[in-house]
Amino acid sequence: MTYATRLDVADASLAVTSYNADVTDWSRRYFGPWWNAAEASPESVCASPVVAANVDFHQYERLHLGVIGSPHASTTYARTQLLVARDETEGVITAVSKWPMLAYQSEPATGRLTLYGWDTEPVATAAARLAREMMRGLLLRSGWSVLHASAVSLGGRVILTFGSKGAGKSTTALALAARHGWELLANDRVFVRVNAGGGVNVLPCPAAAAVGLGLLDALGWYDLARERLEAGESLHPTQDQRVTDALMDGRREPLWNGERELKAQIWPDQFPAWFNVGLSTGGQAAVLLFPRIEAGATPAEEEDGRTLGEGDFMSGQTEDRYPDVFGLLGVDGGGTADARAAVAEHLAKLPRHSVVLGHDVNANADFLLKLAAV
């Protein structure tokens, strides 16, 4: 029996199919309301771009032997070595990884990607990742581009927050969501496109949200998360086991691995289920924020002249964790130059604020709410 999950967002749609219901259930949970993920009949998705993902070690071995027995290249994809063979005559790209044991066969011209693996969880996570990349290609080719930003919305108005790692994008978005009922639209990146009215439409780019233990505690969510874990539920499997151990032990201080903070990885559906935070399916950009975090600071606006720059857009170079080895995009990973330029021009007309925030989430949220009302 074949199972299917259909994803629909804006003017794009695709399907994930599998002989294993756990695989399609995983995609339905991962994309949820953000991308209108719903169970579908396999017959209804035949004409859609498809990610077909199955647990089948015989097929994995067949593709693995085919790749190593033919000319191939080596690259890094999803932080693991990937061997890639290309059949230019047939237009087929075949790739394998030894760990996790996954084999891929992509046919870019037909919009079909087949995936095989040994175990359900690696197959399910890879299927969701590939479906997201395939949808990204569909959206980019229809004029959307990608911003490196967090976003929340209320009544169709979207606040976009920019900055490098540690600048406060998550703090800004989650503070407004936790205290003032804004809906979370994205934690790290969004799709944007100029609309017919001259505004900029914003769509989510689904992903597990990374939230540090200190921020989780400041938001008042630490005990809620710990109670759920003690009851047998789990966070996203990409989470480092040391974070799970810290939560179970009741340790609330930030956890570090060298210079990298280890964070809780929250499933999208856990925001409404665990923390009573709604998920937004889109809106129109209304305000741009450029925060920085300073311990002990009183929230205030700064005059630093920060504006939107090319570095705030994602690109093929910045999406280096998932290079387009399967030919799913067809354009630069952040959108065409014309699409990015049009978005930048229209966003430049919106109110923008550079702000300094402290570690008091409630004070931050109250201050940000005043800026959001502009």
PDB file of N, CA and C in Angstrom, residues 50 63 84-87 90-95 103-115 130 134 324-329:
ATOM      1  N   VAL A  50       7.262  14.788  -7.003  1.00  0.00           N
ATOM      2  CA  VAL A  50       7.134  13.760  -5.971  1.00  0.00           C
ATOM      3  C   VAL A  50       8.487  13.411  -5.374  1.00  0.00           C
ATOM      4  N   LEU A  63      21.568   0.704  -5.812  1.00  0.00           N
ATOM      5  CA  LEU A  63      22.036   2.029  -6.208  1.00  0.00           C
ATOM      6  C   LEU A  63      23.457   2.284  -5.721  1.00  0.00           C
ATOM      7  N   VAL A  84      28.314  10.944  -5.758  1.00  0.00           N
ATOM      8  CA  VAL A  84      27.333  11.374  -6.752  1.00  0.00           C
ATOM      9  C   VAL A  84      27.768  10.946  -8.149  1.00  0.00           C
ATOM     10  N   ALA A  85      26.875  10.258  -8.861  1.00  0.00           N
ATOM     11  CA  ALA A  85      27.112   9.869 -10.252  1.00  0.00           C
ATOM     12  C   ALA A  85      26.036  10.504 -11.122  1.00  0.00           C
ATOM     13  N   ARG A  86      26.433  10.995 -12.299  1.00  0.00           N
ATOM     14  CA  ARG A  86      25.498  11.667 -13.196  1.00  0.00           C
ATOM     15  C   ARG A  86      25.455  10.955 -14.540  1.00  0.00           C
ATOM     16  N   ASP A  87      24.253  10.653 -14.985  1.00  0.00           N
ATOM     17  CA  ASP A  87      24.035  10.102 -16.320  1.00  0.00           C
ATOM     18  C   ASP A  87      23.440  11.218 -17.168  1.00  0.00           C
ATOM     19  N   GLU A  90      20.623  10.154 -19.788  1.00  0.00           N
ATOM     20  CA  GLU A  90      19.292   9.878 -19.238  1.00  0.00           C
ATOM     21  C   GLU A  90      18.767  11.007 -18.366  1.00  0.00           C
ATOM     22  N   GLY A  91      19.618  11.951 -18.010  1.00  0.00           N
ATOM     23  CA  GLY A  91      19.190  13.041 -17.137  1.00  0.00           C
ATOM     24  C   GLY A  91      18.903  12.577 -15.730  1.00  0.00           C
ATOM     25  N   VAL A  92      19.697  11.637 -15.236  1.00  0.00           N
ATOM     26  CA  VAL A  92      19.477  11.051 -13.902  1.00  0.00           C
ATOM     27  C   VAL A  92      20.699  11.296 -13.030  1.00  0.00           C
ATOM     28  N   ILE A  93      20.454  11.712 -11.793  1.00  0.00           N
ATOM     29  CA  ILE A  93      21.512  11.908 -10.802  1.00  0.00           C
ATOM     30  C   ILE A  93      21.311  10.872  -9.706  1.00  0.00           C
ATOM     31  N   THR A  94      22.325  10.041  -9.464  1.00  0.00           N
ATOM     32  CA  THR A  94      22.250   9.006  -8.434  1.00  0.00           C
ATOM     33  C   THR A  94      23.316   9.291  -7.385  1.00  0.00           C
ATOM     34  N   ALA A  95      22.946   9.148  -6.121  1.00  0.00           N
ATOM     35  CA  ALA A  95      23.883   9.457  -5.041  1.00  0.00           C
ATOM     36  C   ALA A  95      23.656   8.516  -3.868  1.00  0.00           C
ATOM     37  N   ALA A 103      20.200   6.200  -0.282  1.00  0.00           N
ATOM     38  CA  ALA A 103      20.484   6.270  -1.712  1.00  0.00           C
ATOM     39  C   ALA A 103      19.406   7.108  -2.382  1.00  0.00           C
ATOM     40  N   TYR A 104      19.837   7.952  -3.316  1.00  0.00           N
ATOM     41  CA  TYR A 104      18.946   8.906  -3.963  1.00  0.00           C
ATOM     42  C   TYR A 104      19.027   8.733  -5.482  1.00  0.00           C
ATOM     43  N   GLN A 105      17.895   8.926  -6.138  1.00  0.00           N
ATOM     44  CA  GLN A 105      17.885   8.978  -7.598  1.00  0.00           C
ATOM     45  C   GLN A 105      16.951  10.110  -8.021  1.00  0.00           C
ATOM     46  N   SER A 106      17.557  11.143  -8.627  1.00  0.00           N
ATOM     47  CA  SER A 106      16.808  12.343  -8.990  1.00  0.00           C
ATOM     48  C   SER A 106      16.672  12.457 -10.497  1.00  0.00           C
ATOM     49  N   GLU A 107      15.461  12.803 -10.939  1.00  0.00           N
ATOM     50  CA  GLU A 107      15.176  13.067 -12.354  1.00  0.00           C
ATOM     51  C   GLU A 107      14.632  14.488 -12.444  1.00  0.00           C
ATOM     52  N   PRO A 108      15.504  15.496 -12.502  1.00  0.00           N
ATOM     53  CA  PRO A 108      15.065  16.893 -12.459  1.00  0.00           C
ATOM     54  C   PRO A 108      14.048  17.253 -13.538  1.00  0.00           C
ATOM     55  N   ALA A 109      14.164  16.677 -14.726  1.00  0.00           N
ATOM     56  CA  ALA A 109      13.259  17.041 -15.816  1.00  0.00           C
ATOM     57  C   ALA A 109      11.825  16.607 -15.547  1.00  0.00           C
ATOM     58  N   THR A 110      11.642  15.532 -14.781  1.00  0.00           N
ATOM     59  CA  THR A 110      10.290  15.029 -14.490  1.00  0.00           C
ATOM     60  C   THR A 110       9.796  15.440 -13.114  1.00  0.00           C
ATOM     61  N   GLY A 111      10.668  16.053 -12.286  1.00  0.00           N
ATOM     62  CA  GLY A 111      10.261  16.456 -10.946  1.00  0.00           C
ATOM     63  C   GLY A 111      10.045  15.279 -10.023  1.00  0.00           C
ATOM     64  N   ARG A 112      10.856  14.243 -10.165  1.00  0.00           N
ATOM     65  CA  ARG A 112      10.712  13.068  -9.308  1.00  0.00           C
ATOM     66  C   ARG A 112      12.056  12.739  -8.657  1.00  0.00           C
ATOM     67  N   LEU A 113      12.022  12.494  -7.359  1.00  0.00           N
ATOM     68  CA  LEU A 113      13.200  12.073  -6.628  1.00  0.00           C
ATOM     69  C   LEU A 113      12.845  10.852  -5.797  1.00  0.00           C
ATOM     70  N   THR A 114      13.609   9.783  -5.981  1.00  0.00           N
ATOM     71  CA  THR A 114      13.363   8.539  -5.256  1.00  0.00           C
ATOM     72  C   THR A 114      14.459   8.350  -4.213  1.00  0.00           C
ATOM     73  N   LEU A 115      14.065   7.900  -3.042  1.00  0.00           N
ATOM     74  CA  LEU A 115      14.977   7.766  -1.909  1.00  0.00           C
ATOM     75  C   LEU A 115      14.793   6.393  -1.273  1.00  0.00           C
ATOM     76  N   LEU A 130      14.327  16.779   1.573  1.00  0.00           N
ATOM     77  CA  LEU A 130      14.282  16.861   0.112  1.00  0.00           C
ATOM     78  C   LEU A 130      12.995  17.513  -0.371  1.00  0.00           C
ATOM     79  N   MET A 134      12.853  20.713  -2.736  1.00  0.00           N
ATOM     80  CA  MET A 134      12.090  20.698  -3.984  1.00  0.00           C
ATOM     81  C   MET A 134      11.070  21.835  -4.004  1.00  0.00           C
ATOM     82  N   ASP A 324      22.865  22.065  -4.125  1.00  0.00           N
ATOM     83  CA  ASP A 324      21.847  21.543  -5.041  1.00  0.00           C
ATOM     84  C   ASP A 324      22.399  20.401  -5.895  1.00  0.00           C
ATOM     85  N   VAL A 325      22.820  19.338  -5.245  1.00  0.00           N
ATOM     86  CA  VAL A 325      23.402  18.213  -5.974  1.00  0.00           C
ATOM     87  C   VAL A 325      22.355  17.435  -6.761  1.00  0.00           C
ATOM     88  N   PHE A 326      21.072  17.575  -6.400  1.00  0.00           N
ATOM     89  CA  PHE A 326      20.023  16.805  -7.065  1.00  0.00           C
ATOM     90  C   PHE A 326      19.284  17.591  -8.148  1.00  0.00           C
ATOM     91  N   GLY A 327      19.736  18.821  -8.422  1.00  0.00           N
ATOM     92  CA  GLY A 327      19.117  19.610  -9.473  1.00  0.00           C
ATOM     93  C   GLY A 327      17.684  19.998  -9.185  1.00  0.00           C
ATOM     94  N   LEU A 328      17.383  20.278  -7.911  1.00  0.00           N
ATOM     95  CA  LEU A 328      16.010  20.582  -7.517  1.00  0.00           C
ATOM     96  C   LEU A 328      15.645  22.052  -7.656  1.00  0.00           C
ATOM     97  N   LEU A 329      16.637  22.943  -7.742  1.00  0.00           N
ATOM     98  CA  LEU A 329      16.350  24.374  -7.684  1.00  0.00           C
ATOM     99  C   LEU A 329      16.205  25.012  -9.055  1.00  0.00           C
TER     100      LEU A 329
END
